[in-house]
Coordinates of C-alpha atoms in Angstrom, one line a residue:
M710 CA 91.0 114.0 72.4
P711 CA 92.8 116.1 75.3
A712 CA 96.1 117.6 74.1
S713 CA 99.5 116.0 75.5
R714 CA 102.2 118.3 76.9
R715 CA 104.4 116.9 74.2
G716 CA 102.0 117.6 71.2
S717 CA 99.1 115.2 70.1
G718 CA 96.4 114.8 67.7
S719 CA 94.2 112.5 65.7
V720 CA 93.2 111.4 62.3
T721 CA 90.1 109.7 61.0
L722 CA 90.8 106.4 59.0
P723 CA 88.6 105.5 56.1
T724 CA 87.5 102.5 58.1
G725 CA 86.1 105.2 60.8
Q726 CA 88.6 104.5 63.4
T727 CA 90.5 107.1 65.1
L728 CA 94.3 106.9 65.1
A729 CA 96.0 109.1 67.8
I730 CA 99.3 110.8 67.1
H731 CA 101.7 111.9 69.6
T732 CA 104.9 113.9 68.7
R733 CA 107.7 115.5 70.6
I734 CA 107.6 119.1 69.1
Q735 CA 111.2 120.3 68.5
G736 CA 112.9 122.7 66.4
E737 CA 115.6 120.3 65.1
E738 CA 115.0 117.2 63.0
D739 CA 117.9 115.3 64.4
L740 CA 118.4 116.0 68.2
P741 CA 121.1 114.6 70.3
H742 CA 120.9 112.3 73.2
A743 CA 121.7 113.5 76.6
T744 CA 125.3 113.3 77.8
K745 CA 126.8 111.7 80.5
K746 CA 128.1 115.1 81.8
T747 CA 124.6 116.7 81.6
M748 CA 123.1 113.7 83.5
A749 CA 125.6 114.1 86.1
D750 CA 124.9 117.6 86.6
H751 CA 121.1 117.0 87.0
L752 CA 121.8 114.0 89.3
R753 CA 123.5 116.5 91.8
K754 CA 120.3 118.7 91.9
Y755 CA 118.2 115.7 92.7
E756 CA 120.7 114.4 95.3
S757 CA 120.2 117.5 97.3
L758 CA 116.3 117.1 97.0
F759 CA 116.0 113.4 98.1
T760 CA 119.1 113.2 100.5
L761 CA 118.0 113.0 104.4
T762 CA 120.8 114.1 106.7
P763 CA 121.0 112.4 110.4
Q764 CA 120.3 115.7 111.9
R765 CA 117.0 116.1 109.7
M766 CA 116.0 112.8 110.6
R767 CA 116.5 113.1 114.5
M768 CA 114.3 116.2 114.0
I769 CA 111.5 114.3 112.4
V770 CA 111.7 111.5 115.0
E771 CA 111.3 114.3 117.7
A772 CA 108.2 115.6 116.1
F773 CA 106.9 112.3 115.2
T774 CA 107.0 110.9 118.9
E775 CA 105.1 114.1 120.0
T776 CA 102.6 113.3 117.4
L777 CA 102.1 109.5 118.7
E778 CA 101.7 111.0 122.1
I779 CA 98.9 113.5 121.2
G780 CA 97.3 110.7 119.3
L781 CA 97.1 108.8 122.7
N782 CA 96.0 111.4 124.7
K783 CA 93.2 112.9 122.4
P784 CA 90.7 111.6 120.3
N785 CA 90.2 112.5 116.4
Q786 CA 94.0 113.5 115.8
I787 CA 95.7 113.4 112.4
V788 CA 97.7 110.3 113.8
P789 CA 94.8 108.6 115.4
M790 CA 96.6 105.9 117.5
I791 CA 93.5 103.6 117.5
P792 CA 92.9 101.3 120.6
T793 CA 92.6 98.0 119.0
Y794 CA 90.9 96.0 122.0
V795 CA 93.4 93.1 121.5
F796 CA 94.7 92.8 125.1
G797 CA 98.2 91.3 125.5
W798 CA 100.5 89.0 123.8
P799 CA 99.9 85.6 122.5
T800 CA 101.4 82.6 124.7
G801 CA 102.8 81.0 121.5
Q802 CA 100.6 77.8 122.6
E803 CA 97.3 78.6 120.8
T804 CA 96.2 75.8 118.4
G805 CA 93.2 75.2 116.2
D806 CA 91.9 75.8 112.8
F807 CA 90.9 79.5 111.9
L808 CA 90.1 81.4 109.0
A809 CA 91.5 84.7 108.1
L810 CA 90.4 87.2 105.5
D811 CA 92.8 90.0 104.6
L812 CA 91.6 92.9 102.6
G813 CA 94.7 94.7 101.3
G814 CA 95.7 97.7 99.0
T815 CA 96.1 95.0 95.9
N816 CA 94.6 91.8 96.9
L817 CA 92.1 90.1 98.8
R818 CA 93.4 86.9 100.6
V819 CA 91.5 84.0 102.1
C820 CA 93.4 81.9 104.5
L821 CA 93.1 78.9 106.5
V822 CA 95.6 78.9 109.5
T823 CA 96.2 75.8 111.6
L824 CA 98.0 77.1 114.6
Q825 CA 100.1 74.2 116.0
G826 CA 101.4 75.7 119.3
E827 CA 105.2 76.4 120.0
G828 CA 105.1 79.3 117.6
K829 CA 104.4 77.1 114.6
F830 CA 101.5 77.1 112.2
E831 CA 100.5 75.9 108.7
I832 CA 98.3 78.1 106.2
T833 CA 96.4 77.5 102.8
Q834 CA 95.6 80.6 101.3
T835 CA 94.0 81.7 97.9
K836 CA 94.5 85.3 96.5
Y837 CA 92.0 87.3 94.5
R838 CA 93.0 90.5 92.5
L839 CA 91.0 93.5 93.2
T840 CA 90.2 95.8 90.1
E841 CA 90.1 99.5 90.4
E842 CA 86.4 99.3 89.8
Q843 CA 85.9 97.4 93.1
K844 CA 87.9 99.7 95.0
Q845 CA 85.9 102.6 93.8
D846 CA 82.3 101.1 93.5
D847 CA 79.6 100.8 96.6
G848 CA 81.1 99.4 99.7
Q849 CA 78.5 96.8 100.4
K850 CA 79.3 95.3 96.7
L851 CA 82.8 95.0 97.7
F852 CA 82.1 92.9 100.9
D853 CA 79.8 90.9 98.8
F854 CA 82.6 90.2 96.7
C855 CA 84.7 89.3 99.9
A856 CA 82.3 86.9 101.1
E857 CA 81.7 85.1 97.6
C858 CA 85.4 84.7 97.4
L859 CA 85.2 83.2 101.2
K860 CA 82.5 80.8 100.0
T861 CA 84.5 79.6 97.3
F862 CA 87.5 78.8 99.5
V863 CA 85.3 77.2 102.1
D864 CA 83.6 74.8 99.5
T865 CA 86.9 73.9 98.0
N866 CA 89.0 73.4 101.1
F867 CA 86.3 72.1 103.7
G868 CA 84.7 69.7 101.3
E869 CA 88.1 68.0 100.8
R870 CA 89.3 67.7 104.5
D871 CA 88.9 65.0 107.1
S872 CA 87.7 67.8 109.7
A873 CA 84.9 68.9 107.4
L874 CA 82.4 71.2 109.1
K875 CA 79.6 69.5 111.0
P876 CA 76.0 70.7 110.5
G877 CA 75.6 73.8 112.7
Q878 CA 79.4 74.2 113.3
N879 CA 80.7 77.8 112.8
L880 CA 84.2 78.7 112.0
P881 CA 85.9 81.6 113.7
L882 CA 87.1 84.4 111.3
G883 CA 89.6 87.0 111.9
F884 CA 89.0 89.9 109.2
T885 CA 92.1 91.8 108.5
F886 CA 90.9 95.3 107.5
S887 CA 93.8 97.4 106.6
Y888 CA 92.4 100.8 106.8
P889 CA 91.9 103.2 109.7
C890 CA 88.9 102.1 112.1
S891 CA 87.6 103.5 115.2
Q892 CA 86.6 100.6 117.4
E893 CA 84.6 100.3 120.8
R894 CA 85.2 96.4 120.7
I895 CA 87.2 93.9 118.8
D896 CA 84.4 92.7 116.4
H897 CA 83.3 96.1 115.5
G898 CA 84.9 99.1 113.5
E899 CA 83.9 102.2 111.8
L900 CA 85.9 103.3 108.7
I901 CA 87.5 106.6 109.4
R902 CA 88.8 107.1 105.8
W903 CA 89.9 105.2 102.8
T904 CA 93.6 104.9 102.3
K905 CA 95.8 103.3 99.7
G906 CA 93.7 104.5 96.6
F907 CA 90.4 102.9 97.6
G908 CA 87.2 105.1 97.8
A909 CA 84.3 102.6 97.9
A910 CA 81.2 104.9 98.5
N911 CA 78.7 104.6 101.3
T912 CA 81.4 103.0 103.7
E913 CA 83.3 105.9 105.4
G914 CA 81.6 106.4 108.9
R915 CA 79.9 102.9 108.8
D916 CA 80.6 99.9 110.8
V917 CA 82.4 97.6 108.1
A918 CA 82.2 94.5 110.6
E919 CA 78.3 94.8 110.3
M920 CA 78.6 95.4 106.6
F921 CA 80.6 92.2 106.2
K922 CA 78.5 90.3 108.4
K923 CA 75.5 91.4 106.1
S924 CA 77.4 89.8 103.3
L925 CA 78.2 86.6 105.1
E926 CA 74.3 86.1 105.6
K927 CA 73.8 86.8 102.0
Y928 CA 75.9 83.9 101.2
Q929 CA 74.8 81.8 104.0
L930 CA 78.4 81.0 105.3
P931 CA 79.0 79.0 108.4
I932 CA 81.3 81.6 109.7
Q933 CA 81.5 83.8 113.0
L934 CA 83.4 87.2 112.5
T935 CA 85.3 87.2 115.9
A936 CA 87.8 89.8 115.2
L937 CA 88.4 92.9 113.1
I938 CA 91.9 93.9 113.1
N939 CA 94.3 96.0 111.0
D940 CA 97.2 94.1 109.1
T941 CA 99.6 95.8 111.1
T942 CA 98.2 94.6 114.5
G943 CA 98.0 91.0 113.0
T944 CA 101.4 91.3 112.0
L945 CA 102.3 92.4 115.7
I946 CA 100.6 89.3 117.0
A947 CA 102.0 86.8 114.3
S948 CA 105.6 88.1 114.8
H949 CA 105.5 87.8 118.8
Y950 CA 104.0 84.4 118.4
V951 CA 106.9 83.1 116.4
N952 CA 109.4 85.5 118.2
P953 CA 108.7 86.8 121.5
R954 CA 111.5 89.5 121.2
T955 CA 109.3 91.3 118.8
K956 CA 107.9 94.5 120.5
I957 CA 106.9 96.5 117.0
A958 CA 105.3 95.7 113.7
V959 CA 105.5 97.7 110.5
I960 CA 104.0 97.4 106.9
F961 CA 105.9 98.7 103.9
G962 CA 103.9 98.1 101.0
T963 CA 101.2 99.8 99.1
G964 CA 100.5 101.8 102.2
C965 CA 102.5 102.1 105.2
N966 CA 101.8 101.5 109.1
A967 CA 102.7 100.4 112.5
A968 CA 101.5 98.8 115.5
Y969 CA 103.0 98.1 119.1
M970 CA 101.7 97.1 122.5
E971 CA 101.0 100.1 124.6
N972 CA 100.2 100.2 128.5
V973 CA 96.4 101.2 129.0
K974 CA 97.4 103.7 131.7
N975 CA 99.2 105.7 128.9
I976 CA 95.9 105.7 126.7
E977 CA 94.5 108.8 128.4
K978 CA 91.7 109.2 125.6
I979 CA 90.0 105.7 127.1
N980 CA 90.5 106.5 130.5
H981 CA 86.7 107.0 130.9
L982 CA 86.3 103.1 130.0
G983 CA 87.8 102.2 133.3
I984 CA 90.0 99.4 131.8
D985 CA 92.5 98.0 134.2
P986 CA 95.5 100.5 133.7
A987 CA 97.9 97.3 134.2
A988 CA 96.6 95.8 131.1
E989 CA 98.4 96.0 127.6
M990 CA 96.6 96.8 124.6
A991 CA 97.9 96.9 120.9
I992 CA 97.7 100.3 119.2
N993 CA 97.2 100.7 115.5
C994 CA 99.1 104.0 114.9
E995 CA 97.8 104.6 111.4
W996 CA 101.1 106.6 111.1
G997 CA 100.9 107.2 107.3
A998 CA 99.0 110.5 108.1
F999 CA 102.0 112.0 110.1
D1000 CA 102.3 115.6 109.0
S1001 CA 99.2 115.9 106.9
F1002 CA 97.6 119.0 106.1
E1003 CA 100.1 121.3 107.7
H1004 CA 103.3 119.7 106.1
E1005 CA 105.8 121.2 108.8
H1006 CA 108.1 118.4 109.3
L1007 CA 108.5 115.9 106.1
P1008 CA 110.9 117.0 103.5
R1009 CA 108.5 117.3 100.7
T1010 CA 109.5 118.2 97.0
K1011 CA 107.6 119.8 94.5
Y1012 CA 107.1 116.3 93.2
D1013 CA 105.8 115.1 96.5
A1014 CA 103.4 118.1 96.1
I1015 CA 102.1 117.1 92.8
V1016 CA 101.5 113.3 93.9
D1017 CA 99.5 114.8 96.8
D1018 CA 97.5 117.5 94.9
T1019 CA 96.5 115.0 92.3
S1020 CA 95.5 111.9 94.7
N1021 CA 92.3 111.1 95.7
K1022 CA 92.8 112.2 99.2
P1023 CA 94.8 115.7 98.9
G1024 CA 96.6 116.9 101.8
E1025 CA 95.9 113.3 103.8
Q1026 CA 98.5 110.5 104.2
A1027 CA 101.5 112.7 103.8
F1028 CA 104.2 110.2 105.4
E1029 CA 102.6 107.5 103.3
K1030 CA 102.8 109.4 100.2
L1031 CA 106.6 109.5 100.7
I1032 CA 107.6 106.1 101.2
S1033 CA 104.8 103.7 100.2
G1034 CA 105.2 101.6 97.1
R1035 CA 101.9 103.1 95.6
Y1036 CA 103.9 106.5 95.0
L1037 CA 107.5 105.8 94.5
G1038 CA 107.2 105.0 91.0
E1039 CA 104.9 108.1 90.3
I1040 CA 107.7 110.4 91.9
L1041 CA 110.4 109.0 89.6
R1042 CA 107.9 109.5 86.7
L1043 CA 107.4 113.3 87.4
V1044 CA 110.9 113.9 87.5
I1045 CA 111.6 112.1 84.2
C1046 CA 108.5 114.1 82.7
E1047 CA 110.1 117.4 84.1
L1048 CA 113.3 116.6 82.4
I1049 CA 111.4 115.6 79.1
D1050 CA 109.8 119.1 79.2
E1051 CA 113.2 120.8 79.7
G1052 CA 114.4 119.2 76.7
V1053 CA 117.0 117.0 78.5
L1054 CA 115.6 113.4 77.9
F1055 CA 114.3 111.5 74.9
L1056 CA 115.0 114.2 72.6
G1057 CA 112.9 113.6 69.2
Q1058 CA 111.0 110.6 70.5
N1059 CA 107.0 110.2 71.2
T1060 CA 107.0 110.2 75.0
Y1061 CA 103.1 110.0 75.3
K1062 CA 103.1 106.8 77.0
L1063 CA 105.0 108.2 80.1
E1064 CA 102.1 110.9 80.4
K1065 CA 99.9 108.5 82.1
P1066 CA 99.9 108.9 85.8
Y1067 CA 101.2 105.7 87.7
C1068 CA 102.3 104.1 84.6
L1069 CA 105.8 103.9 86.0
D1070 CA 105.3 101.0 88.8
T1071 CA 107.4 101.1 91.9
A1072 CA 108.5 97.5 90.8
F1073 CA 110.2 99.2 88.1
L1074 CA 112.5 101.1 90.5
S1075 CA 113.1 97.8 92.0
L1076 CA 114.2 96.4 88.9
M1077 CA 116.4 99.4 87.9
E1078 CA 118.3 99.2 91.2
S1079 CA 119.1 95.5 91.1
D1080 CA 119.9 95.4 87.2
P1081 CA 123.4 93.6 87.4
T1082 CA 124.5 94.3 83.9
D1083 CA 127.1 96.7 82.7
E1084 CA 124.9 98.1 79.9
L1085 CA 121.7 97.9 82.2
L1086 CA 119.9 95.8 79.8
M1087 CA 116.8 95.4 82.3
I1088 CA 116.5 99.3 82.3
I1089 CA 116.6 99.1 78.3
G1090 CA 113.9 96.6 78.5
I1091 CA 111.6 98.4 80.8
F1092 CA 111.7 101.7 78.5
T1093 CA 111.4 99.8 75.1
H1094 CA 108.8 97.4 76.1
F1095 CA 106.6 99.3 78.3
F1096 CA 107.2 102.9 76.8
A1097 CA 108.7 102.5 73.2
L1098 CA 111.8 104.5 74.1
E1099 CA 115.4 104.2 73.4
T1100 CA 117.8 105.2 76.0
T1101 CA 121.6 105.8 76.2
L1102 CA 123.9 104.3 78.9
A1103 CA 124.2 107.9 80.3
E1104 CA 120.4 108.3 80.7
R1105 CA 120.0 104.5 82.1
Q1106 CA 122.9 105.2 84.8
F1107 CA 120.9 108.4 85.7
F1108 CA 117.5 106.5 86.2
R1109 CA 119.2 103.8 88.5
A1110 CA 120.6 106.6 90.4
L1111 CA 117.5 108.4 90.9
A1112 CA 115.5 105.3 91.7
K1113 CA 118.0 104.7 94.3
L1114 CA 117.8 108.3 95.9
I1115 CA 114.0 108.0 96.0
G1116 CA 114.0 104.4 97.4
R1117 CA 116.6 105.2 99.9
R1118 CA 114.8 108.4 101.3
A1119 CA 111.7 106.0 101.7
A1120 CA 113.8 103.7 103.8
R1121 CA 115.3 106.4 105.8
L1122 CA 111.9 108.2 106.7
S1123 CA 110.8 104.6 107.5
S1124 CA 113.4 104.3 109.9
C1125 CA 112.1 107.8 111.5
G1126 CA 108.7 106.1 112.4
I1127 CA 110.3 103.1 114.0
A1128 CA 112.7 105.2 115.9
A1129 CA 109.6 107.3 117.2
I1130 CA 108.1 104.1 118.5
V1131 CA 111.3 102.9 120.0
S1132 CA 112.1 106.3 121.7
K1133 CA 108.6 106.6 123.1
M1134 CA 108.6 103.0 124.7
G1135 CA 112.1 103.1 125.7
Y1136 CA 113.3 100.1 123.8
L1137 CA 116.5 101.4 122.8
E1138 CA 118.9 100.2 125.7
E1139 CA 117.5 96.5 125.8
G1140 CA 117.0 96.5 122.0
C1141 CA 113.9 94.8 120.3
M1142 CA 112.8 92.9 117.2
V1143 CA 110.6 94.8 114.6
G1144 CA 108.4 92.4 112.6
A1145 CA 108.1 93.7 108.9
D1146 CA 105.9 93.0 106.2
G1147 CA 104.7 94.5 102.8
S1148 CA 106.1 94.4 99.3
L1149 CA 108.5 97.3 99.7
Y1150 CA 110.3 95.8 102.6
N1151 CA 110.1 92.1 101.1
K1152 CA 111.0 93.1 97.5
Y1153 CA 112.7 96.2 97.4
P1154 CA 116.6 95.8 97.0
G1155 CA 118.5 96.8 100.0
F1156 CA 115.2 98.4 101.7
A1157 CA 115.9 96.7 105.0
D1158 CA 119.6 97.6 105.1
R1159 CA 118.8 101.4 104.7
V1160 CA 116.3 101.0 107.5
H1161 CA 118.9 99.8 109.7
E1162 CA 121.5 102.5 108.3
G1163 CA 118.9 104.9 109.2
L1164 CA 118.5 103.7 112.7
Q1165 CA 122.2 103.9 113.3
D1166 CA 122.2 107.5 112.0
I1167 CA 119.4 108.3 114.3
F1168 CA 120.5 106.5 117.5
G1169 CA 124.2 105.9 116.9
E1170 CA 125.8 102.4 117.8
K1171 CA 122.8 101.7 119.8
G1172 CA 120.8 101.8 116.8
R1173 CA 121.9 98.4 116.0
N1174 CA 119.9 97.0 119.0
I1175 CA 116.6 97.6 116.8
I1176 CA 116.6 94.9 114.2
T1177 CA 113.9 94.2 111.7
H1178 CA 112.9 90.8 110.4
H1179 CA 110.5 89.6 107.7
A1180 CA 107.1 88.7 109.3
E1181 CA 105.9 85.6 107.8
D1182 CA 102.3 86.2 106.5
G1183 CA 101.9 88.5 109.5
S1184 CA 98.3 89.7 108.4
G1185 CA 96.8 86.5 107.9
V1186 CA 98.1 84.4 110.6
G1187 CA 98.0 87.2 113.2
S1188 CA 94.4 87.5 112.4
A1189 CA 93.9 83.8 113.0
I1190 CA 95.6 84.1 116.5
I1191 CA 93.7 87.0 117.4
A1192 CA 90.6 85.0 116.3
S1193 CA 91.7 82.3 118.6
Y1194 CA 92.0 84.1 121.9
D1195 CA 89.9 83.0 124.6
K1196 CA 86.8 85.0 124.6
D1197 CA 86.1 84.2 128.1
Q1198 CA 89.4 85.9 129.0
E1199 CA 88.3 88.8 127.2
R1200 CA 85.2 89.2 129.0
R1201 CA 87.1 88.9 132.3
W1202 CA 89.3 91.9 131.2
I1203 CA 86.3 94.1 130.7
V1204 CA 84.1 93.1 133.5
H1205 CA 86.9 93.3 135.8
S1206 CA 87.7 96.8 134.6
C1207 CA 84.1 97.9 134.8
L1208 CA 83.8 96.7 138.2
N1209 CA 86.7 98.8 139.0
Y1210 CA 85.1 101.7 137.3
R1211 CA 81.9 101.1 139.4
Q1212 CA 83.8 101.3 142.6
D1213 CA 85.4 104.6 141.6
E1214 CA 82.7 106.3 139.8
G1215 CA 79.6 104.6 141.0
H1216 CA 78.5 103.6 137.2
C1217 CA 79.5 101.9 134.3
D1218 CA 78.5 103.5 131.0
S1219 CA 76.6 101.7 128.1
A1220 CA 79.5 101.1 125.9
K1221 CA 81.0 98.7 128.4
N1222 CA 77.7 97.3 128.9
R1223 CA 77.7 96.4 125.3
Q1224 CA 81.1 94.9 125.5
I1225 CA 80.3 92.7 128.3
A1226 CA 77.3 91.5 126.4
M1227 CA 79.1 90.5 123.5

């Protein structure tokens, strides 16, 4: 078996079984625990590494804003600023039953959304856990699994409803696909790259909408895919449906992203399509890629560099790897492992269980920060139950302080991304709401407060004008709302734009003809 950094070996039992042995190799038989002073000295070092000053944050915002502009002007940029072909805000009066499928970083959700108008809705949903094998297996198999779960959901829910489907009736479906896709129309999307740890083969560069339609046909489902959207776009639309002051949407969960409504005249890279410049279109930023490859603007530590180098996409998603729920626990684990190697922590104990990458879930950081007991009993439980390690109070206080540093940095960097959109769109004076979703925003203690604190550090008192709020089931509800959009209205947008383009240029390209025919 491969050697552990802390010593390992194996013995063969008489039964033929192999027993692994891991030891902490030290020169003394009885080593002391780390003292409170020792841990305090180390904490000061990490405070300097993980603390973001307001001045540094404002520099990041300036670079971020410039990156967003470049993404709107030029195709194939690191932050791609993807046009979604979702035109305009919902009215709040959309009604009817719509299906939504949400393929996220951890779960697959199938939802039946009943839009009731006046910003109200009801939702019935079922979650299915995705295995690591499914995330890495063939892409068509992944979409077959999605269709299979959808069939189970439809059979279960529509068999019992008074409004059961009639023969020949198809239900409109909005598919929330939370990965960067280039789109030519709303029911199309070529996967640019997998993020959030996915790596399903034979998918990147292909139209995932067509792949999913193939799976729908395989299971003979009475469903019409009407929209392929990103979860952040769905959150934007759903949040505005409920609260029209919402101008921006963000996701802080397994990954991170943002969406907002842009004036078409500012999206220079699609000028050739001839879309009415007075129109508004939702933009899926895919901002998790900010500062990728060059690493010029973000405050990366050596632990962040290790996370990046050992990921399935080295160099990519630089912003996401500093702030998303997938990576925060791993950053903490790497710091702890370094201190173990330096002979500071867990002296004389077997630490092999901490050797496994990503074994320290970000949920553990959340529990560490929220531990209400003087003795930090929750932290005792984490290390004894999951890693068979004993801790001193000084060590536990250090772990909680370190978790707070990592979590606070993530929130403050998140506020830099929001501030970049606010600055670009000129929302600061009048203020706006920001619909926010994702496990990090919803469950990590103090995350939202730290984002607001960061906005005030960037903008001063005017930062109070930008308020984040929980977006109730944004990706599922937003997908249903977009599926409900009047297709005739969308055709009118495109036909009108194409006619204008004909008058100006004397022709209309084949891409727009395909859109008109949809």
